[in-house]
Tab-separated table of C-alpha atoms in Angstrom:
chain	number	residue	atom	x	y	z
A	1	UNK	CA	79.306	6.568	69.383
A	2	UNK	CA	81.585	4.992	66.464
A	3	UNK	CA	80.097	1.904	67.404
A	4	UNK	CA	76.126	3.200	66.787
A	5	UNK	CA	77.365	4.530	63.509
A	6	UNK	CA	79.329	1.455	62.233
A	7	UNK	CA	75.464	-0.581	62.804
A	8	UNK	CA	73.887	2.567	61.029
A	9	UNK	CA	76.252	1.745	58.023
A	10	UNK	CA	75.619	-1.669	58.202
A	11	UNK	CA	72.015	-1.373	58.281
A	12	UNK	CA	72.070	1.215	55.267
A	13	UNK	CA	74.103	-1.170	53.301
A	14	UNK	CA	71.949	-4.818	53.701
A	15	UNK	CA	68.724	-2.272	53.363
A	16	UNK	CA	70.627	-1.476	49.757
A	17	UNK	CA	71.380	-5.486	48.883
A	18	UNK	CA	67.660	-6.741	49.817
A	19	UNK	CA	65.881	-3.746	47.869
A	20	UNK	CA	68.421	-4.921	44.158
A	21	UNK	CA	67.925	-8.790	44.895
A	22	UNK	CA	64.012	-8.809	46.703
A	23	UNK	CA	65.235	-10.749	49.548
A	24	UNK	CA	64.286	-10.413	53.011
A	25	UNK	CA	66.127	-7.626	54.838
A	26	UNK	CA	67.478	-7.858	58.084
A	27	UNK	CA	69.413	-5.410	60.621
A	28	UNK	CA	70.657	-4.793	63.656
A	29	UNK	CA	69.519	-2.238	66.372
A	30	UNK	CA	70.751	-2.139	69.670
A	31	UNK	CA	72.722	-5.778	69.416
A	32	UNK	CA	69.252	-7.553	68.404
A	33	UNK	CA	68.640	-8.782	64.846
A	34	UNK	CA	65.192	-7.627	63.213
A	35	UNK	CA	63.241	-8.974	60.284
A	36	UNK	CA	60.802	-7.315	58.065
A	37	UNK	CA	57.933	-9.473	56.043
A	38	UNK	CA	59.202	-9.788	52.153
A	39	UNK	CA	56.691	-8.522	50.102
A	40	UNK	CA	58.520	-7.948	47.070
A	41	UNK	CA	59.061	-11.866	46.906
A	42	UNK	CA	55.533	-12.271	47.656
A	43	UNK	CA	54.158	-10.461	45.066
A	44	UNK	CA	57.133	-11.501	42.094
A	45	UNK	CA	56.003	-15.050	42.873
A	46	UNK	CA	52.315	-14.600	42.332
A	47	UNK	CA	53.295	-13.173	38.882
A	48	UNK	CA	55.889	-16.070	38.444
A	49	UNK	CA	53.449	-18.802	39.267
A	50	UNK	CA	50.572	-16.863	37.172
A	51	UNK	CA	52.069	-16.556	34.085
A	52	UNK	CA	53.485	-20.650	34.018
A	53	UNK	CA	50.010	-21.771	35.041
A	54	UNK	CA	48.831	-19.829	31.481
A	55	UNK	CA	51.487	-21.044	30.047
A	56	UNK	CA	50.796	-24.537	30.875
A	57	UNK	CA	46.808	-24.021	30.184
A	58	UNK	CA	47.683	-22.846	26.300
A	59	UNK	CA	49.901	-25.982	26.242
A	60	UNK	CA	47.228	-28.053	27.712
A	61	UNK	CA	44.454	-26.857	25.266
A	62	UNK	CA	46.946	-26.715	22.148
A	63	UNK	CA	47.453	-30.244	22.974
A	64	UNK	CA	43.708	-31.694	23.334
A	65	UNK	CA	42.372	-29.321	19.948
A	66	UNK	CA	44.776	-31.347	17.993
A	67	UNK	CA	43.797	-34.595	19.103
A	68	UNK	CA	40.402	-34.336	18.638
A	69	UNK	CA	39.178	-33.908	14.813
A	70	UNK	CA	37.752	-31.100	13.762
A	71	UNK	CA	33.778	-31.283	12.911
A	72	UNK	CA	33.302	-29.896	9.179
A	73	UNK	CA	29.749	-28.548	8.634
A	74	UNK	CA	28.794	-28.984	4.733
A	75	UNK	CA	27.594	-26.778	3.535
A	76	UNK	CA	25.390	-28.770	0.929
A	77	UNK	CA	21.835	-28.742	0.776
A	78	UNK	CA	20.476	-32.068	0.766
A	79	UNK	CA	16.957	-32.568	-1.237
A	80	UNK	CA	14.329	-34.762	-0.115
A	81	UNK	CA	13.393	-37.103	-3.356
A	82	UNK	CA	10.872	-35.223	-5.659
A	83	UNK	CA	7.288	-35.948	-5.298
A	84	UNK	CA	5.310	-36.509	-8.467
A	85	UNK	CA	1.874	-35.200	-7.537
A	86	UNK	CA	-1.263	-36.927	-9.089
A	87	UNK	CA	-2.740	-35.403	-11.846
A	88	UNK	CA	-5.753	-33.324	-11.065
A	89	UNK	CA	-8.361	-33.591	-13.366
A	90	UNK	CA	-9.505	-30.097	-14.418
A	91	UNK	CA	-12.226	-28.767	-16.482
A	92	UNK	CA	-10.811	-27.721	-20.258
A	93	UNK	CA	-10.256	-23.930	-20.609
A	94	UNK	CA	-12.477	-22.606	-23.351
A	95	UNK	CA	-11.613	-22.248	-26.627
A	96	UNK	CA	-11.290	-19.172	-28.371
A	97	UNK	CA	-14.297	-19.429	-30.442
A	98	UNK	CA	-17.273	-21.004	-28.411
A	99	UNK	CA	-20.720	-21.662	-29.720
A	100	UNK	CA	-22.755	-18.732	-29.129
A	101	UNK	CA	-25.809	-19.139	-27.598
A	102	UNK	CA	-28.908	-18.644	-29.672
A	103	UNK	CA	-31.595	-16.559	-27.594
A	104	UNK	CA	-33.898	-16.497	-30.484
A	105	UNK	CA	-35.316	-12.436	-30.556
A	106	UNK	CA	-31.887	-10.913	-29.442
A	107	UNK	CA	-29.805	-9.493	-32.286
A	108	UNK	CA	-26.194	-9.146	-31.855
A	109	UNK	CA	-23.905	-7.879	-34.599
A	110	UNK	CA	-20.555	-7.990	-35.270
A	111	UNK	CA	-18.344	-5.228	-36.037
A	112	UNK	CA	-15.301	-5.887	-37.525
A	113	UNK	CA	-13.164	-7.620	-40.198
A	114	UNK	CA	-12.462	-11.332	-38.468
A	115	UNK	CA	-15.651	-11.982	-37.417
A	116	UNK	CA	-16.639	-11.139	-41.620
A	117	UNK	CA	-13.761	-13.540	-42.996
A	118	UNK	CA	-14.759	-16.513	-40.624
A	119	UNK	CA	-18.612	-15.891	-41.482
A	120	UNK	CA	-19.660	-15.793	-37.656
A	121	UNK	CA	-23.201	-15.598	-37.761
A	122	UNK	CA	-24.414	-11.938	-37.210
A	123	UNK	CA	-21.258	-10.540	-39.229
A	124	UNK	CA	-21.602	-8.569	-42.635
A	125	UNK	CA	-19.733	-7.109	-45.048
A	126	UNK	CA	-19.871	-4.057	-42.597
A	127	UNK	CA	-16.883	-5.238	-40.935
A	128	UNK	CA	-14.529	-4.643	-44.014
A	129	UNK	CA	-16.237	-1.334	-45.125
A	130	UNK	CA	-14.270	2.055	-45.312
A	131	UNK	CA	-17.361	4.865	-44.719
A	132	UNK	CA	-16.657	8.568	-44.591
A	133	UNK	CA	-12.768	7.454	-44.571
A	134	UNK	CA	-12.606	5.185	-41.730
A	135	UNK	CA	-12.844	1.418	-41.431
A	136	UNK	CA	-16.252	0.671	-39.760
A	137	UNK	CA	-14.572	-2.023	-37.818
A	138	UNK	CA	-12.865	0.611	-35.796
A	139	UNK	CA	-15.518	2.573	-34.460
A	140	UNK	CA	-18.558	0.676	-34.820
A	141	UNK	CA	-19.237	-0.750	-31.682
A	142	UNK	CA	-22.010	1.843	-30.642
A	143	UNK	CA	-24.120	1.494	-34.022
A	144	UNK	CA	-24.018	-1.942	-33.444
A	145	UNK	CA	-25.230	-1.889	-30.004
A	146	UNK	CA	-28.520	0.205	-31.996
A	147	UNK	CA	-29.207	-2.181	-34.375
A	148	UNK	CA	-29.639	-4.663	-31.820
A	149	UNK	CA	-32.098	-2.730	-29.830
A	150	UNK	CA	-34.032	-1.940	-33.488
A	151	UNK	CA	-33.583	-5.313	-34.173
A	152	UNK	CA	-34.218	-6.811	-31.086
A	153	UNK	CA	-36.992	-4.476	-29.313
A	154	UNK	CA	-39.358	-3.305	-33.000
A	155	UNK	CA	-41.240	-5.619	-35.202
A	156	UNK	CA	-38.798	-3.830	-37.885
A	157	UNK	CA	-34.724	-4.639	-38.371
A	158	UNK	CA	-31.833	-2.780	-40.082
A	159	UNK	CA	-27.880	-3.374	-40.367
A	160	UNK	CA	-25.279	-1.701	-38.308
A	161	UNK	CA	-24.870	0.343	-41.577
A	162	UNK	CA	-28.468	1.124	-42.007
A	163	UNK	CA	-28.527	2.737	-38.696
A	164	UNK	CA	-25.070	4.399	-38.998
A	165	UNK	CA	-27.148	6.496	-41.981
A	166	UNK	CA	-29.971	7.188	-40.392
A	167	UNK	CA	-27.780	8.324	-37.444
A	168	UNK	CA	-26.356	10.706	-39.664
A	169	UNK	CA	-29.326	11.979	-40.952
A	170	UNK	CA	-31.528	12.506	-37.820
A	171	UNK	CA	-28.760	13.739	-35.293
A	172	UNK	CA	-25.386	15.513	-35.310
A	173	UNK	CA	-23.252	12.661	-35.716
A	174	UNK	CA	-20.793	13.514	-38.415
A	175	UNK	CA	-19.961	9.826	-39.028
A	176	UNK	CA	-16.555	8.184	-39.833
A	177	UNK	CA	-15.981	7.483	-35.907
A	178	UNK	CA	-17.621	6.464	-32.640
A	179	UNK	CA	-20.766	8.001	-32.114
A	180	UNK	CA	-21.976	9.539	-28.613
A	181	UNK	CA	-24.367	9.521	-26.196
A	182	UNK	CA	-26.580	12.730	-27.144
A	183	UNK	CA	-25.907	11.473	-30.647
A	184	UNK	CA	-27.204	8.004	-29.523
A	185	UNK	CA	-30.028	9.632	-27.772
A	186	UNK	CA	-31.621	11.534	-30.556
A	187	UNK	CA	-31.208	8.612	-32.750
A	188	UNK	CA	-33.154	6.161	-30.738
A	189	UNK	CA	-35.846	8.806	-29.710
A	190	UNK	CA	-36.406	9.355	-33.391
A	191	UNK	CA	-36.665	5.611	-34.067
A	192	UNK	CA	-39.758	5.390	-31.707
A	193	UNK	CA	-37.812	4.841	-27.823
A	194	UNK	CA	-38.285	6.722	-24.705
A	195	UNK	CA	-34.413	6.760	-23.413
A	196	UNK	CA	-32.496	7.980	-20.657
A	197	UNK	CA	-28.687	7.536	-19.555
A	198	UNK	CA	-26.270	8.575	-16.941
A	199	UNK	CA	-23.422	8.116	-14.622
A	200	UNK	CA	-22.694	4.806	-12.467
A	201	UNK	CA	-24.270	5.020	-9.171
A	202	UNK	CA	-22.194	4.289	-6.086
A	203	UNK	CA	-24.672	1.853	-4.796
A	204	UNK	CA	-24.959	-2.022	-6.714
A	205	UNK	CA	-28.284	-1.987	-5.466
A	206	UNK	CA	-29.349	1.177	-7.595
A	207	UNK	CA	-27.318	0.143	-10.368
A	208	UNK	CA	-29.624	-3.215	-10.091
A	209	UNK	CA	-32.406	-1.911	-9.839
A	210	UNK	CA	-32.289	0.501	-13.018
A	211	UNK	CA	-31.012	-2.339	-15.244
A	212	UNK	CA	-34.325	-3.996	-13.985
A	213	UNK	CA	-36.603	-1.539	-14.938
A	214	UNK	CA	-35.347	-1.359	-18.513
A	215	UNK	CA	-36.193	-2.907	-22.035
A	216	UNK	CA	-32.392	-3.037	-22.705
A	217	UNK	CA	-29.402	-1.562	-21.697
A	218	UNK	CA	-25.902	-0.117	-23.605
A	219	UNK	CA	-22.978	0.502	-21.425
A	220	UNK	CA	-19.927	1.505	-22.188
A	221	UNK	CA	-16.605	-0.537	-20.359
A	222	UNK	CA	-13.183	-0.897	-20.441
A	223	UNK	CA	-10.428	-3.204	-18.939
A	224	UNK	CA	-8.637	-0.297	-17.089
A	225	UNK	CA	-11.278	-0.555	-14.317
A	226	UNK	CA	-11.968	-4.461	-14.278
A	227	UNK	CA	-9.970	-6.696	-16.427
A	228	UNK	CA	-11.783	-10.236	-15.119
A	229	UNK	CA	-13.750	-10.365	-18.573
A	230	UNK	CA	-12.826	-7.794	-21.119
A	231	UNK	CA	-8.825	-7.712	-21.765
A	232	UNK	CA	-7.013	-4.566	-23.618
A	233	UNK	CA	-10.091	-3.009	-23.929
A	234	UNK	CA	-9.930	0.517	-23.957
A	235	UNK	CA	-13.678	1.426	-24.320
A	236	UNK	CA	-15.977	-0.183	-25.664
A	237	UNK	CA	-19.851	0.044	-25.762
A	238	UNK	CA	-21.602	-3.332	-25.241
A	239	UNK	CA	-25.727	-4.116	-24.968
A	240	UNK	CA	-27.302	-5.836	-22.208
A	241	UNK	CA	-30.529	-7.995	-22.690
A	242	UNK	CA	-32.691	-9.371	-20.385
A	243	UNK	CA	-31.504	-8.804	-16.738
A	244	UNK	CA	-32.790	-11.328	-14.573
A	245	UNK	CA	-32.542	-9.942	-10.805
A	246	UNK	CA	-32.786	-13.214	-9.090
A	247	UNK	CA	-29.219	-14.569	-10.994
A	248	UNK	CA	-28.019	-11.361	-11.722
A	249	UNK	CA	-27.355	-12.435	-14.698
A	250	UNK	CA	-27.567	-10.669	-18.432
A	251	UNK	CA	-27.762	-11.175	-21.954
A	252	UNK	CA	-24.630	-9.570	-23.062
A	253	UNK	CA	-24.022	-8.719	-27.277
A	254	UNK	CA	-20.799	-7.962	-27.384
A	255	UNK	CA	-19.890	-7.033	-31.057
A	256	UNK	CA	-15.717	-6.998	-30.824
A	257	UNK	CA	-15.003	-11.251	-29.714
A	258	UNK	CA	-16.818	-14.073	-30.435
A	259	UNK	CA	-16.142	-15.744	-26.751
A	260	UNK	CA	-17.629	-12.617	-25.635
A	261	UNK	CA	-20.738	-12.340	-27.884
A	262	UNK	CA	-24.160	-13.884	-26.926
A	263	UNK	CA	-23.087	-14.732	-23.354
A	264	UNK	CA	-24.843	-14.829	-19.941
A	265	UNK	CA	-22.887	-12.511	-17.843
A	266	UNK	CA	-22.734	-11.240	-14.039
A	267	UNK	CA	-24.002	-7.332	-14.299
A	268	UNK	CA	-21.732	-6.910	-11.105
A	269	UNK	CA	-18.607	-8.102	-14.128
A	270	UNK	CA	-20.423	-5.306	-15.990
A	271	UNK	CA	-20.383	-2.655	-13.356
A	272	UNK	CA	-17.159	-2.723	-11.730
A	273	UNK	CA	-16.031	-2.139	-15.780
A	274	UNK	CA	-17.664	0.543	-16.626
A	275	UNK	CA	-15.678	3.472	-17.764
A	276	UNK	CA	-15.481	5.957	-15.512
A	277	UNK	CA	-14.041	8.490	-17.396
A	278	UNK	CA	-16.394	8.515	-19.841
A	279	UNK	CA	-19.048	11.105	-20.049
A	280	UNK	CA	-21.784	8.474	-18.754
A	281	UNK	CA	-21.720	4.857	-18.337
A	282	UNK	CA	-25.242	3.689	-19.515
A	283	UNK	CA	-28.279	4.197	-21.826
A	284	UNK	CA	-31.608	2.791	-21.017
A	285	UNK	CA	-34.198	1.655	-23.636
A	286	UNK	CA	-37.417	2.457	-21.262
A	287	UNK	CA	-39.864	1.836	-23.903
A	288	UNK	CA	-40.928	1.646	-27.640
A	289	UNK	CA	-43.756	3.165	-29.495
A	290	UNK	CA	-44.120	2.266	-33.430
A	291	UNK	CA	-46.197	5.105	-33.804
A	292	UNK	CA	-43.409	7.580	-32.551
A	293	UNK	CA	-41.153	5.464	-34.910
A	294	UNK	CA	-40.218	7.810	-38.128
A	295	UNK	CA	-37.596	4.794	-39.483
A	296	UNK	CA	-39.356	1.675	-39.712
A	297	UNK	CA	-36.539	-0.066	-41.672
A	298	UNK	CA	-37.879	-3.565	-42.593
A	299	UNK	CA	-34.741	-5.226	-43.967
A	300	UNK	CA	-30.923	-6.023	-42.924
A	301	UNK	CA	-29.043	-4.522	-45.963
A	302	UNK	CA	-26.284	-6.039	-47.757
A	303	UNK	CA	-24.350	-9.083	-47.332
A	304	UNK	CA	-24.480	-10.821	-44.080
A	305	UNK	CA	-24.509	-14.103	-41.949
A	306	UNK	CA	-28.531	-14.590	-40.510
A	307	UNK	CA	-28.379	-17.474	-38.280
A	308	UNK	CA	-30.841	-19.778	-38.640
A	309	UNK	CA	-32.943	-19.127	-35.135
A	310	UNK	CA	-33.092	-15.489	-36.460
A	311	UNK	CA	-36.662	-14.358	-37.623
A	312	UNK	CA	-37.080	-11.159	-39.924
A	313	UNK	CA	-39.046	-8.685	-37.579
A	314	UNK	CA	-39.499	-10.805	-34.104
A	315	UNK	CA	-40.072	-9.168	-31.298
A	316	UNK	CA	-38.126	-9.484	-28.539
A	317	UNK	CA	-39.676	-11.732	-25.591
């Protein structure tokens, strides 16, 4: 019995030593000596022989990064040699002040003061007038536009002053501003016309097609719907002569600009500017009759530039 218990003691004790140093344990049962498999030294040696192998690895890599120089990117932008492109040959722009085109028969005044201080032809002392307290050049665009249908369309002819009186006289128009379109109306009516006028139709075609049946035309545009031809143009009423359907193309008088007076011009330029917020957009001379005529003015008042191609009382052809 003491002997079982002095190999229980002993076992106790090298089961103690192996378990504080992770060596193999052994003991002895029944005289024979036993061995048990020694994990713990298994598994502390895979973590011994991991962490040299990284070890060694950072070494390893430490080692071949600093032999090998390290590739710099710039960071420069490198230009390709400048190209000097051949000169291209372009048409000249026009100049501000272009000869106007002569269209003998079409009368097209000017309004203001420049046109009166440079002596454009068609420009009278008009343009530096104060009437009823206002400087005609301001507002006269639409009494212009009538003397160039009386002009143009009678066998008679009269200033933009001249009509700007009998305006006052045969209509309500007050004078000393712009004139309107019932104002224009009654004007024209009493100086022998049949007229008509109205709003912009939403079809081209229409909008063609009463320009076409027309003596004449006055429309009224402005550069907040189309800026391609008139620029900083508020409103502005303009005259249209001699719409040819097959160009689509018009006579324009145009009494504010020289580079816009007396030109040929696309009526689709005129319709996409038309001023939509005005109370109408067009006037229509339909037809003339002297005898339904109560002004018959024979003579352009006052001081003014006649061009030469400009015959007192022709017709329009």
């Amino acid at each position: 019995m003491s002997k079982r218990s002095d190999s229980l003691k002993r076992i106790k004790k090298l089961d103690r030593i192996t378990r504080q140093h992770s060596v193999s344990r052994e003991y002895i049962l029944d005289g024979e000596k036993k061995r048990h498999f020694p994990w713990g030294s298994v598994v502390a040696g895979i973590l011994i022989f991991a962490v040299v192998a990284g070890v060694t690895f950072l070494w390893f890599n430490k080692k071949n990064t600093q032999s090998e120089p390290e590739k710099v990117v710039s960071t420069n932008v490198v230009q390709e040699p400048e190209v000097t492109p051949e000169p291209v040959k372009n048409e000249p722009e026009p100049t501000e002040e272009p000869e106007m085109e002569s269209e003998p028969g079409i009368a097209t005044f000017f309004q203001g003061p420049k046109s009166w201080k440079k002596k454009y032809d068609w420009s009278g002392y008009w343009g530096d007038l104060t009437i009823d307290g206002r400087r005609f050049g301001g507002f006269g665009c639409g009494l212009c536009c009538m003397a160039n249908f009386y002009c143009s369309l009678t066998p008679y002819q009269c200033s933009p002053i001249d009509m700007y009186k009998f305006a006052k006289k045969v209509s309500s128009y007050p004078g000393g501003g712009a004139i309107d379109w019932p104002q224009i109306k009654k004007t024209m009516e009493a100086a022998g016309f049949v007229v008509d006028y109205g709003k912009r139709p939403k079809k081209y075609s229409k909008f063609k097609k009463l320009m076409k049946e027309a003596m004449a035309s006055m429309v009224v545009v402005s550069s907040s719907y189309d800026n391609s031809f008139w620029k900083n143009t508020y409103g502005h009423y303009v005259t249209l002569f001699k719409y040819d359907p097959v160009t689509d193309m018009a006579f324009l008088g145009d009494s504010g600009k020289k580079h816009r007076n007396r030109r040929w011009i696309s009526l689709k330029k005129v319709y996409k500017a038309l001023k939509l917020s005005n109370s109408n957009h067009y006037m229509r001379m339909l037809s003339y009759d002297e005898n339904r005529d109560t002004y018959k003015h024979k003579k352009i008042s006052g001081k003014w530039v006649k061009p030469v191609y400009w015959t007192k009382g022709a017709k329009n052809s």
